[in-house]
Each structure stands twice: as C-alpha cells, then as structure tokens.
Short mmCIF file of C-alpha atoms in Angstrom, two decimals:
data_model
loop_
_atom_site.label_atom_id
_atom_site.label_comp_id
_atom_site.label_asym_id
_atom_site.label_seq_id
_atom_site.Cartn_x
_atom_site.Cartn_y
_atom_site.Cartn_z
CA GLY A 1 95.37 116.69 42.77
CA ALA A 2 95.69 120.48 42.64
CA ALA A 3 93.15 120.67 39.80
CA ALA A 4 90.72 118.54 41.79
CA MET A 5 91.23 120.80 44.82
CA GLY A 6 90.59 123.82 42.60
CA LEU A 7 87.33 122.28 41.37
CA TRP A 8 86.38 121.48 44.97
CA ALA A 9 87.02 125.08 46.04
CA LEU A 10 84.97 126.30 43.07
CA ALA A 11 82.13 123.93 43.98
CA LEU A 12 82.23 125.23 47.56
CA LEU A 13 82.14 128.80 46.31
CA LEU A 14 79.24 128.08 43.94
CA GLY A 15 77.46 126.22 46.72
CA ALA A 16 77.68 129.32 48.88
CA LEU A 17 76.09 131.49 46.19
CA ARG A 18 72.34 131.75 46.05
CA PRO A 19 70.39 132.47 42.87
CA GLY A 20 70.91 136.19 42.37
CA GLY A 21 74.56 135.89 43.30
CA ALA A 22 74.18 136.91 46.97
CA SER A 23 76.33 134.94 49.38
CA ALA A 24 74.27 132.61 51.60
CA PRO A 25 74.49 133.07 55.35
CA ALA A 26 76.29 130.19 57.04
CA ARG A 27 73.82 127.59 58.23
CA ASN A 28 74.09 126.04 61.69
CA VAL A 29 72.13 123.50 63.72
CA LEU A 30 71.23 123.42 67.42
CA LEU A 31 69.69 120.12 68.56
CA LEU A 32 68.05 120.23 72.01
CA LEU A 33 67.23 116.82 73.49
CA ALA A 34 65.16 116.04 76.59
CA ASP A 35 65.93 112.84 78.49
CA ASP A 36 62.70 110.82 78.89
CA GLY A 37 60.64 113.97 78.22
CA GLY A 38 57.05 113.82 77.02
CA PHE A 39 54.28 116.29 76.30
CA GLU A 40 54.57 118.22 79.55
CA SER A 41 54.52 121.70 78.00
CA GLY A 42 52.06 124.42 77.13
CA ALA A 43 53.05 123.92 73.49
CA TYR A 44 51.46 120.46 73.67
CA ASN A 45 48.30 121.64 75.46
CA ASN A 46 49.35 120.81 79.01
CA SER A 47 47.94 123.76 80.95
CA ALA A 48 49.08 122.42 84.34
CA ILE A 49 52.79 123.08 83.76
CA GLN A 50 54.67 126.30 83.08
CA THR A 51 57.13 126.02 80.18
CA PRO A 52 57.43 129.58 78.85
CA ASN A 53 60.63 128.90 76.88
CA LEU A 54 59.34 125.82 75.05
CA ASP A 55 56.09 127.70 74.39
CA ALA A 56 58.03 130.64 72.91
CA LEU A 57 60.08 128.25 70.77
CA ALA A 58 56.82 126.68 69.53
CA GLN A 59 55.72 130.12 68.30
CA ARG A 60 58.78 130.13 66.01
CA SER A 61 58.52 126.46 65.01
CA VAL A 62 56.48 123.91 63.19
CA VAL A 63 55.08 121.74 66.01
CA PHE A 64 54.73 118.07 65.02
CA GLN A 65 51.75 116.17 66.45
CA ASN A 66 52.80 112.77 65.07
CA ALA A 67 56.50 112.48 65.88
CA PHE A 68 57.85 109.14 67.11
CA THR A 69 61.11 107.69 68.35
CA SER A 70 62.27 104.56 66.50
CA VAL A 71 63.08 102.87 69.83
CA SER A 72 61.91 103.55 73.39
CA SER A 73 65.26 103.32 75.13
CA CYS A 74 68.00 105.84 75.78
CA SER A 75 71.25 104.77 74.06
CA PRO A 76 69.51 103.02 71.15
CA SER A 77 67.44 106.15 70.51
CA ARG A 78 70.45 108.48 70.68
CA ALA A 79 72.37 106.20 68.30
CA SER A 80 69.38 106.21 65.92
CA ILE A 81 69.17 110.02 66.08
CA LEU A 82 72.90 110.35 65.33
CA THR A 83 73.03 107.74 62.53
CA GLY A 84 69.61 107.70 60.87
CA LEU A 85 69.69 103.90 61.29
CA PRO A 86 67.42 101.84 63.59
CA GLN A 87 69.05 100.08 66.56
CA HIS A 88 69.06 96.67 64.85
CA GLN A 89 71.09 98.18 61.98
CA ASN A 90 73.53 100.44 63.86
CA GLY A 91 74.29 97.85 66.58
CA MET A 92 73.28 99.86 69.66
CA TYR A 93 70.87 97.14 70.79
CA GLY A 94 70.59 98.43 74.36
CA LEU A 95 72.13 100.77 76.92
CA HIS A 96 75.76 101.81 76.48
CA GLN A 97 76.99 102.20 80.07
CA ASP A 98 78.38 99.78 82.65
CA VAL A 99 77.42 96.09 82.39
CA HIS A 100 75.08 96.73 79.45
CA HIS A 101 78.02 97.78 77.24
CA PHE A 102 76.24 98.08 73.90
CA ASN A 103 78.02 99.93 71.09
CA SER A 104 77.35 100.78 67.48
CA PHE A 105 79.27 98.89 64.79
CA ASP A 106 82.71 100.28 63.92
CA GLY A 107 81.68 100.80 60.28
CA VAL A 108 78.72 103.08 61.05
CA ARG A 109 79.05 106.59 59.56
CA SER A 110 77.38 108.79 62.15
CA LEU A 111 76.13 112.33 61.73
CA PRO A 112 79.06 113.91 63.63
CA ARG A 113 81.52 111.97 61.42
CA LEU A 114 79.77 112.99 58.20
CA LEU A 115 79.55 116.62 59.34
CA SER A 116 83.23 116.71 60.34
CA GLN A 117 84.22 115.38 56.91
CA ALA A 118 82.13 118.16 55.34
CA ARG A 119 83.90 120.81 57.45
CA VAL A 120 81.12 121.42 59.96
CA ARG A 121 82.26 121.96 63.56
CA THR A 122 80.56 119.59 66.01
CA GLY A 123 79.84 120.02 69.72
CA ILE A 124 78.06 118.02 72.40
CA ILE A 125 77.09 119.22 75.88
CA GLY A 126 75.34 116.86 78.30
CA LYS A 127 74.47 113.20 78.07
CA LYS A 128 76.23 111.28 75.29
CA HIS A 129 75.48 107.65 76.22
CA VAL A 130 76.66 106.21 72.87
CA GLY A 131 79.89 104.69 71.60
CA PRO A 132 82.43 103.82 70.45
CA GLU A 133 84.18 107.19 70.46
CA ALA A 134 85.57 106.61 66.95
CA VAL A 135 82.02 106.31 65.57
CA TYR A 136 80.69 109.32 67.50
CA PRO A 137 83.51 111.90 67.55
CA PHE A 138 82.75 115.52 68.52
CA ASP A 139 85.22 118.44 68.21
CA PHE A 140 83.93 119.98 71.45
CA ALA A 141 82.62 117.61 74.14
CA TYR A 142 81.51 118.03 77.74
CA THR A 143 79.65 114.83 78.59
CA GLU A 144 79.49 112.12 81.29
CA GLU A 145 82.71 110.77 79.72
CA ASN A 146 84.77 113.72 80.99
CA SER A 147 82.46 115.55 83.43
CA SER A 148 79.71 114.96 86.01
CA VAL A 149 76.48 114.20 84.15
CA LEU A 150 74.58 116.22 86.79
CA GLN A 151 76.76 119.25 86.04
CA VAL A 152 76.70 119.09 82.23
CA GLY A 153 73.16 117.68 81.99
CA ARG A 154 71.14 119.34 84.79
CA ASN A 155 73.09 122.39 86.02
CA ILE A 156 71.69 124.97 83.60
CA THR A 157 74.19 127.64 84.70
CA ARG A 158 77.06 125.31 83.75
CA ILE A 159 75.30 124.40 80.46
CA LYS A 160 74.88 128.11 79.66
CA ALA A 161 78.62 128.71 80.27
CA LEU A 162 79.59 125.75 78.05
CA VAL A 163 77.31 126.92 75.22
CA ARG A 164 78.91 130.37 75.50
CA GLN A 165 82.38 128.78 75.42
CA PHE A 166 81.45 126.80 72.29
CA LEU A 167 79.98 129.81 70.47
CA GLN A 168 82.82 132.15 71.46
CA SER A 169 85.40 129.70 70.11
CA GLN A 170 83.47 129.31 66.85
CA ASP A 171 85.59 129.63 63.66
CA GLU A 172 84.48 130.23 60.05
CA ARG A 173 82.94 126.74 59.73
CA PRO A 174 79.23 126.16 60.21
CA PHE A 175 78.42 124.34 63.45
CA PHE A 176 76.27 121.50 64.79
CA LEU A 177 75.73 121.85 68.55
CA TYR A 178 73.92 119.05 70.39
CA VAL A 179 72.71 119.99 73.88
CA ALA A 180 71.51 116.77 75.55
CA PHE A 181 69.85 117.62 78.85
CA HIS A 182 69.79 114.92 81.55
CA ASP A 183 66.48 116.43 82.72
CA PRO A 184 63.80 115.17 83.19
CA HIS A 185 65.26 111.67 83.68
CA ARG A 186 64.55 109.85 86.96
CA CYS A 187 67.36 109.76 89.50
CA GLY A 188 65.97 107.65 92.34
CA HIS A 189 68.16 104.76 91.14
CA SER A 190 71.40 106.76 90.78
CA GLN A 191 71.18 109.87 93.01
CA PRO A 192 68.20 109.32 95.37
CA GLN A 193 69.33 112.10 97.70
CA TYR A 194 68.12 114.65 95.12
CA GLY A 195 64.57 113.24 94.87
CA ALA A 196 62.83 110.91 92.39
CA PHE A 197 63.61 113.18 89.41
CA CYS A 198 66.59 115.13 90.85
CA GLU A 199 64.01 117.89 91.35
CA LYS A 200 65.93 119.10 94.43
CA PHE A 201 69.37 119.19 92.75
CA GLY A 202 70.66 122.76 92.86
CA ASN A 203 67.59 124.22 94.60
CA GLY A 204 69.70 126.00 97.25
CA GLU A 205 68.52 123.89 100.19
CA SER A 206 71.01 122.33 102.59
CA GLY A 207 73.25 119.77 100.81
CA MET A 208 71.49 120.26 97.45
CA GLY A 209 73.87 122.78 95.91
CA TRP A 210 72.71 125.89 94.07
CA ILE A 211 72.08 126.54 90.37
CA PRO A 212 72.05 130.37 90.20
CA ASP A 213 70.00 130.59 86.98
CA TRP A 214 67.25 128.22 88.11
CA LYS A 215 64.06 129.45 89.74
CA PRO A 216 62.46 126.17 90.89
CA GLN A 217 58.72 125.83 90.26
CA LEU A 218 56.97 123.49 92.68
CA TYR A 219 53.74 121.67 91.85
CA ARG A 220 51.17 120.02 94.09
CA PRO A 221 50.03 116.46 93.24
CA GLU A 222 46.47 117.64 92.65
CA GLN A 223 47.68 120.15 90.01
CA VAL A 224 49.23 117.72 87.53
CA GLN A 225 47.60 116.27 84.41
CA VAL A 226 47.81 112.47 84.63
CA PRO A 227 48.38 110.86 81.19
CA HIS A 228 45.78 108.20 80.35
CA PHE A 229 48.38 105.40 80.61
CA VAL A 230 49.57 106.32 84.12
CA PRO A 231 47.65 105.16 87.23
CA ASP A 232 45.74 108.05 88.81
CA THR A 233 46.99 107.58 92.37
CA PRO A 234 48.49 109.92 94.98
CA ALA A 235 51.90 108.22 94.46
CA ALA A 236 51.87 108.71 90.68
CA ARG A 237 50.65 112.31 91.04
CA ALA A 238 53.48 113.12 93.46
CA ASP A 239 55.90 111.48 91.00
CA LEU A 240 54.55 113.63 88.14
CA ALA A 241 54.77 116.78 90.30
CA ALA A 242 58.50 116.08 90.81
CA GLN A 243 58.90 115.44 87.07
CA TYR A 244 57.23 118.83 86.33
CA THR A 245 59.77 120.66 88.54
CA THR A 246 62.61 118.98 86.64
CA ILE A 247 61.03 119.82 83.28
CA GLY A 248 60.81 123.41 84.47
CA ARG A 249 64.58 123.40 85.02
CA MET A 250 65.18 122.08 81.50
CA ASP A 251 62.76 124.68 80.09
CA GLN A 252 64.69 127.48 81.79
CA GLY A 253 67.92 125.90 80.47
CA ILE A 254 66.52 125.96 76.93
CA GLY A 255 65.78 129.67 77.40
CA LEU A 256 69.40 130.28 78.47
CA VAL A 257 70.82 128.30 75.53
CA LEU A 258 68.66 130.19 73.00
CA GLU A 259 69.67 133.49 74.64
CA GLU A 260 73.36 132.58 74.21
CA LEU A 261 72.67 131.77 70.55
CA GLY A 262 71.10 135.21 70.11
CA HIS A 263 73.88 137.07 71.95
CA ALA A 264 76.47 135.40 69.71
CA GLY A 265 74.56 136.52 66.62
CA PHE A 266 73.60 133.07 65.34
CA HIS A 267 69.81 133.10 65.78
CA ASN A 268 69.18 134.09 62.14
CA SER A 269 71.31 131.28 60.71
CA THR A 270 70.53 128.35 63.03
CA LEU A 271 68.01 125.54 62.63
CA VAL A 272 66.76 124.71 66.14
CA ILE A 273 65.29 121.25 66.81
CA TYR A 274 63.72 120.21 70.13
CA THR A 275 62.69 116.62 70.85
CA SER A 276 63.09 113.78 73.38
CA ASP A 277 64.74 110.36 73.15
CA ASN A 278 61.85 108.14 74.30
CA GLY A 279 58.62 107.98 76.29
CA ILE A 280 58.24 109.11 79.90
CA PRO A 281 59.47 106.69 82.65
CA PHE A 282 56.01 105.51 83.70
CA PRO A 283 53.95 102.34 83.00
CA SER A 284 53.37 101.88 79.22
CA GLY A 285 55.89 104.69 78.60
CA ARG A 286 59.65 104.25 78.13
CA THR A 287 60.71 100.71 77.00
CA ASN A 288 57.31 100.17 75.32
CA LEU A 289 56.51 100.48 71.61
CA TYR A 290 52.95 101.56 72.32
CA ARG A 291 52.14 105.06 71.13
CA SER A 292 52.43 106.07 74.80
CA GLY A 293 56.07 104.90 74.79
CA THR A 294 57.15 106.23 71.39
CA ALA A 295 55.24 109.48 70.70
CA GLU A 296 57.61 112.43 71.16
CA PRO A 297 57.46 116.20 71.16
CA LEU A 298 59.17 117.63 68.06
CA MET A 299 59.56 121.30 67.22
CA ILE A 300 61.65 122.56 64.32
CA SER A 301 62.42 126.27 64.13
CA SER A 302 64.01 127.53 60.93
CA PRO A 303 64.96 131.20 60.47
CA GLU A 304 64.44 130.67 56.71
CA HIS A 305 60.93 129.19 56.93
CA THR A 306 58.90 131.75 58.86
CA LYS A 307 55.55 131.32 57.14
CA ARG A 308 54.65 128.16 59.08
CA TRP A 309 55.92 129.41 62.45
CA GLY A 310 53.49 128.56 65.22
CA GLN A 311 51.65 126.04 63.04
CA VAL A 312 50.89 122.45 63.96
CA SER A 313 51.73 119.64 61.53
CA GLN A 314 49.94 116.29 61.41
CA ALA A 315 52.65 114.86 59.12
CA PHE A 316 54.39 111.79 60.56
CA ALA A 317 58.01 112.30 61.58
CA THR A 318 60.43 109.93 63.27
CA LEU A 319 63.75 110.52 64.99
CA LEU A 320 65.31 108.54 62.10
CA ASP A 321 64.47 111.65 60.03
CA LEU A 322 66.80 113.93 62.02
CA THR A 323 70.06 112.85 60.36
CA PRO A 324 68.57 113.29 56.82
CA THR A 325 67.07 116.66 57.87
CA ILE A 326 70.38 117.98 59.22
CA LEU A 327 72.35 116.70 56.21
CA ASP A 328 69.77 118.38 53.95
CA TRP A 329 70.09 121.67 55.87
CA PHE A 330 73.85 121.61 55.28
CA SER A 331 73.41 120.40 51.64
CA ILE A 332 75.48 117.29 52.40
CA PRO A 333 74.58 114.18 50.33
CA TYR A 334 73.18 111.18 52.20
CA PRO A 335 75.74 108.45 52.86
CA SER A 336 75.68 105.09 51.11
CA TYR A 337 78.13 102.56 52.55
CA SER A 338 78.39 99.03 53.84
CA ILE A 339 78.80 98.00 57.49
CA PHE A 340 79.22 94.26 56.83
CA GLY A 341 80.14 92.66 53.50
CA THR A 342 78.84 94.37 50.38
CA LYS A 343 75.25 95.11 51.42
CA ARG A 344 74.71 98.87 51.15
CA VAL A 345 73.27 100.85 54.03
CA GLN A 346 70.77 103.55 52.98
CA LEU A 347 68.94 105.97 55.22
CA THR A 348 65.25 105.05 55.33
CA GLY A 349 64.32 108.36 56.94
CA LYS A 350 63.47 111.58 55.08
CA SER A 351 64.33 115.25 55.39
CA LEU A 352 61.68 117.11 57.36
CA LEU A 353 62.52 120.48 55.75
CA PRO A 354 59.63 120.22 53.22
CA ALA A 355 57.20 120.19 56.19
CA LEU A 356 58.53 123.64 57.12
CA GLU A 357 57.28 124.91 53.74
CA SER A 358 53.91 123.16 53.51
CA GLU A 359 51.91 120.32 55.07
CA GLN A 360 53.17 116.88 53.95
CA PRO A 361 51.22 113.62 53.44
CA TRP A 362 53.66 111.47 55.46
CA ALA A 363 51.69 108.90 57.48
CA THR A 364 54.02 106.03 58.44
CA ALA A 365 56.54 105.51 61.25
CA PHE A 366 58.56 102.39 62.14
CA SER A 367 60.04 101.31 65.49
CA SER A 368 62.40 98.54 66.56
CA GLN A 369 63.58 97.52 70.02
CA SER A 370 65.73 94.62 71.25
CA HIS A 371 66.99 95.45 74.75
CA HIS A 372 66.94 98.26 77.27
CA GLU A 373 69.18 96.94 80.06
CA VAL A 374 71.23 93.92 78.94
CA THR A 375 68.95 91.60 80.95
CA MET A 376 65.81 93.08 79.37
CA TYR A 377 65.68 91.08 76.15
CA TYR A 378 62.21 91.67 74.72
CA PRO A 379 62.47 92.24 70.95
CA MET A 380 59.60 94.19 69.36
CA ARG A 381 58.98 95.67 65.92
CA ALA A 382 56.21 98.17 65.22
CA ILE A 383 54.60 100.31 62.55
CA GLN A 384 52.16 103.15 62.89
CA HIS A 385 50.31 103.91 59.63
CA GLN A 386 47.69 106.64 59.82
CA GLN A 387 45.63 105.84 62.91
CA PHE A 388 46.65 102.18 63.11
CA ARG A 389 49.54 100.82 65.17
CA LEU A 390 50.77 97.24 64.79
CA ILE A 391 53.27 95.80 67.27
CA HIS A 392 55.04 92.46 66.85
CA ASN A 393 56.16 91.05 70.24
CA LEU A 394 58.67 88.42 69.11
CA ASN A 395 59.21 86.82 72.53
CA TYR A 396 55.62 87.24 73.65
CA LYS A 397 55.63 84.16 75.91
CA MET A 398 58.10 85.89 78.23
CA PRO A 399 56.94 88.43 80.82
CA PHE A 400 57.65 92.00 79.73
CA PRO A 401 60.80 93.12 81.63
CA ILE A 402 61.02 96.06 84.08
CA ASP A 403 64.11 98.26 84.34
CA GLN A 404 65.92 99.04 87.62
CA ASP A 405 65.26 102.76 87.35
CA PHE A 406 61.50 102.33 86.89
CA TYR A 407 61.21 99.46 89.38
CA ILE A 408 62.09 101.62 92.39
CA SER A 409 59.95 104.56 91.22
CA PRO A 410 57.13 105.59 93.58
CA THR A 411 54.58 104.96 90.80
CA PHE A 412 55.63 101.36 90.15
CA GLN A 413 56.15 100.47 93.81
CA ASP A 414 52.62 101.71 94.54
CA LEU A 415 51.29 99.68 91.59
CA LEU A 416 53.02 96.55 92.90
CA ASN A 417 51.73 97.09 96.45
CA ARG A 418 48.15 97.69 95.29
CA THR A 419 48.25 94.63 93.01
CA ARG A 420 49.63 92.37 95.76
CA ALA A 421 47.04 93.64 98.25
CA GLY A 422 44.19 93.27 95.75
CA GLN A 423 43.40 96.99 95.96
CA PRO A 424 42.16 99.12 93.01
CA THR A 425 45.13 100.30 90.92
CA HIS A 426 43.33 103.15 89.11
CA TRP A 427 45.16 102.04 85.96
CA ASN A 428 43.74 101.12 82.54
CA LYS A 429 45.19 97.58 82.65
CA THR A 430 46.29 94.93 85.12
CA LEU A 431 49.91 94.08 85.88
CA HIS A 432 49.27 90.62 84.39
CA GLN A 433 48.10 92.19 81.09
CA TYR A 434 51.16 94.45 81.13
CA TYR A 435 53.57 91.54 81.60
CA TYR A 436 51.91 89.04 79.21
CA ARG A 437 51.18 90.34 75.73
CA ASP A 438 49.82 88.89 72.53
CA ARG A 439 52.28 88.20 69.73
CA TRP A 440 50.55 90.78 67.51
CA GLU A 441 48.87 93.90 68.88
CA LEU A 442 46.84 96.12 66.53
CA PHE A 443 45.24 99.34 67.74
CA ASP A 444 43.08 102.02 66.14
CA CYS A 445 44.53 105.02 67.97
CA SER A 446 41.78 107.39 66.79
CA ARG A 447 38.89 105.28 68.16
CA ASP A 448 40.92 103.77 70.98
CA PRO A 449 43.47 106.38 72.16
CA THR A 450 44.27 104.35 75.28
CA GLU A 451 45.41 101.36 73.13
CA SER A 452 43.17 99.03 75.16
CA GLN A 453 41.49 96.98 72.44
CA ASN A 454 43.68 94.59 70.42
CA LEU A 455 42.16 94.28 66.93
CA ALA A 456 44.73 91.78 65.59
CA PRO A 457 42.45 88.72 66.06
CA ASP A 458 39.38 90.59 64.69
CA PRO A 459 38.57 89.32 61.16
CA ARG A 460 37.13 92.74 60.24
CA TYR A 461 40.64 94.16 60.50
CA ALA A 462 42.40 91.30 58.67
CA ALA A 463 43.13 93.43 55.57
CA ILE A 464 44.62 96.27 57.65
CA PHE A 465 46.62 93.75 59.70
CA GLN A 466 48.11 92.12 56.57
CA LEU A 467 48.91 95.48 54.96
CA LEU A 468 50.74 96.78 58.04
CA ARG A 469 52.49 93.46 58.58
CA ALA A 470 53.77 93.49 54.97
CA GLN A 471 54.98 97.11 55.28
CA LEU A 472 56.76 96.30 58.55
CA LEU A 473 58.42 93.21 57.07
CA LYS A 474 59.61 95.17 54.03
CA TRP A 475 61.20 97.79 56.31
CA GLN A 476 62.91 95.04 58.31
CA TRP A 477 64.42 93.58 55.11
CA ASP A 478 65.38 97.08 53.87
CA THR A 479 67.23 97.85 57.10
CA GLY A 480 69.03 94.48 57.38
CA ASP A 481 67.18 93.41 60.53
CA PRO A 482 68.82 90.23 61.91
CA TRP A 483 65.47 89.46 63.63
CA VAL A 484 63.48 89.52 60.36
CA CYS A 485 62.61 85.78 60.49
CA ALA A 486 62.05 85.54 64.26
CA PRO A 487 60.48 83.95 66.24
CA ASP A 488 59.28 81.07 64.03
CA ALA A 489 62.13 80.82 61.54
CA VAL A 490 65.91 81.24 61.21
CA LEU A 491 67.55 83.66 58.78
CA GLU A 492 69.84 81.80 56.32
CA GLU A 493 71.03 84.41 53.83
CA LYS A 494 72.58 81.96 51.36
CA LEU A 495 69.38 79.91 50.98
CA SER A 496 66.13 80.67 49.20
CA PRO A 497 63.77 81.51 50.80
CA GLN A 498 66.01 83.07 53.45
CA CYS A 499 63.60 82.44 56.34
CA ARG A 500 63.78 78.72 57.21
CA LEU A 501 60.89 77.47 59.31
CA LEU A 502 61.60 76.04 62.77
CA HIS A 503 58.28 74.20 63.29
CA ASN A 504 58.43 75.43 66.88
CA GLU A 505 54.64 75.56 67.34
CA LEU A 506 54.40 79.36 67.29
#
C-alpha cells in the first residue's frame, strides 16, 4: 500500500512537471452557463443588444459557430453537460423538479464526481436542476436546493459575493467552478410580478428589490433583431426586448465573475467556457431539435492558447464535448464503467482543446430528446452532418407538446389568438405545421436556413438521407438508446436481430 502511494505521489509530481522541468501552473476551470440563452450578443453579430462583457470574453476566446446542445431541455441538457452522456443514456429524460421528478441513474459517474476523485475542488453557484445529489455532488454549493434561485441565479451582486467566497476559500487543489445563471429564462410562469423574463427583478423600482451592481438596459420593441423562426409581431418584439434586458443583467454578472477571478489571481490558470443549455424559449426554439432549438453560443478562453484568441471556428462542437474537454484540461483519463449489467459506457464526445490550437475538421453533432415536462412525451433523435440536419420524430402522429412556461408567454398567446381569429401570424409556418410533423425531417441548412423545406421524401436526397440515418442509428446503438428500435419495432436484447418488428403500419 505504502509503495503504491509512493508511486502515486511520484506520478503526481511528474505530472506537474513540464518538459524542461518547470513546474506547471495549477489548471482551473470556470464554466459559465446561460439559461435558455441564444445568440443575443455582439460576439454573435447581434448589433441590437449591448453585451460588452461577452464581447470582451470573445476577444480572448475561440468562438464556435457550430455548437449544439444534445437535447433542447433544461435538466436533460445540464445532465448531459455534467456527464458527457446523452439524456437517454444518463437517465435524465426530462425536467428534474416537482412532478416531473426525473433523475440520472445512480451508477452514472458525473464530472463533479470524477473531478473530486482526482482531487479537484468543485463548486456550483446558481441553477442546479439535476439529481440525485449522490451523482452530482459539489464541495461548495449555493443552488435552488439551499437558496432562492432568484438570488443565486439572477442577483449578480449575490453571485459576485459567492464567487469571491469560493475563490477566497480555495486551497492548494485545482478548482472547477460552475456558475449557472438563471438569466435569461422566462419567469411569467413562476414569478410573473417581475415581468415575462424577470427583467424588472432588482431594478430598484417599488417592490422589485435592488441589485446594486446591475445597471438595467432597456430596449424598445422596434430595436430588437427578430430571429427568423420567431413571429415578427409587436407581442414577440416586446417579449424579445424584455429578454434583452435580462441578458444584459447576465452579461454584467459575467463581467463581475471574471473580475473576481482576476482579483484572486486565477485568470492566467483558468479555462473559461461560456455556453447555454438549450434554445431560446420561443416557437421552434427550446424543446425542438431543429437547428433553431439546438444551436448554442460557445466560447472557450484558454490562457495557454492565445494564438487563436478572437478567432471564429466552424468546427462542430456539442455540449457532450464539455466533460471530455474539462477532463482533458485536468489530464484526467476518460471514465469507462457500466451503469446496468456489463455493457461499458464510453464518452462519445471529444475534447475541444485541439480546436484552440488549430481549426478542426469536426462536422457531426447528435441530439436526443424524450421529454421536457413529464407530460410532454415527444421522443426525437437528430443528427447534423455538415449542412444537413436529419430529425427522427418517433411519435410523429401526436401533436407536438407545448410547455407551461412557453404557453403563457406573450409571443405564444399572440400566436394562438391570431391563429384562432384567422389573422396573419407573421411566422414562417402555421400552428398546424408546428404541431403535426413528418416522421423524418431533412433540411439543407445552407440553402434553407429557415428549415422550411423537408427534403426527406425527395429522391434526389435519398443517398444523404440513408447516410445520415445510418450514422444516427449507429450513435443510438453506441450510446445504449432504449428507443433505438422505436416506433416500428421492439428492442429484445437477447434475440437476433435485436429489433423485432411490430407490423404496426408505420
């Protein structure tokens, strides 16, 4: 035992030595996560909004143009980020809170667990929204589980103080700090008194409370840039204007967090990652596996990779790559383990660190969704390869479900009212088309950026369709997807072939 410990200590010592014998600086990670954030920043060419802190971070980052979430829903996305496993493999099939009650499997080895075992200190500030606790343990935690989510997720003065507390109590271990903002999530469903996006929370007006570090930026509906998938109506524009104010608060919060990092002397040793969990909470956004629902901002700033700072990368990245990237940064081997039986779980993501050195040829991203709310069962699997996106809607005969949060939004209520009254919706599809989808949807996102023309039935695209379908199926088998045979067959693992046809006329 003592000899083994001695070897371990020696390995640690050698690991800390760089070629040339100089001791390596400790490496740390700061992960900044937006809640339902999109491309509302100067860094992503939105000139209507002011995001000076994100723009400054972009100048010190590689900015990814083709980054995708693996699932367009909150808890499943966070679980995928923290495990490197898609939702159908880690068990977080839908939202974690209240009646939804989804959890990851007990046997999952999450990033915080792996880091803890490798003597990295872990901290989370803000929205956690995953469980069970034993699978996602953090040494330092201020989340909705022990605090008000508004305070730890939207009050940037409180967030600043907690980051300072974490950094001041830092010991000799490297750290992983995960700051999960609750901005710019909607709050009309949970805290309507603060506005559709909690854009009034802490603005100093009567009954709103006051966030000392926040200087609210107000936007007029005519100022905003309306994404192509959102109806261009006064209601949607007012909704977006509120969202912009909330994004401004998060942007100022990011500035405060990075300032704390600098004051504590960690800016030269810390990998900073900024991204969002899923698409924006608008039609065709969050809960959809269209590009509009899965494309995410992603900036990675490494103090050791300065030559690509401020550059844009076209390489495909997915949020399933974050766990491998962070393990790689800490030189921790990827886990190989089994959750059920003897079948080994392997990470299918990749480390993104090579993209910080030079442009990479990566051109494929996979997505998988089963639920959002527990009632919203609409399983989908998708692949984007180069410009082509293929979506498999397994239960395509059902109407696409709408979540509570989005249902009461001004944008959706206006869309419903206009549809019922037979008025123009100023949207690129009808509500009927949105609810009722084809089983297979294939889009050429370069020729058809609005994803309006389904090429799946077009014989000219048959070869592309079959290629993408085969790649998607292989990924489903590789990741142990229980839905791999659905909807026209049943998975029977002891038989050959394993997919047994149902003859159910699909």
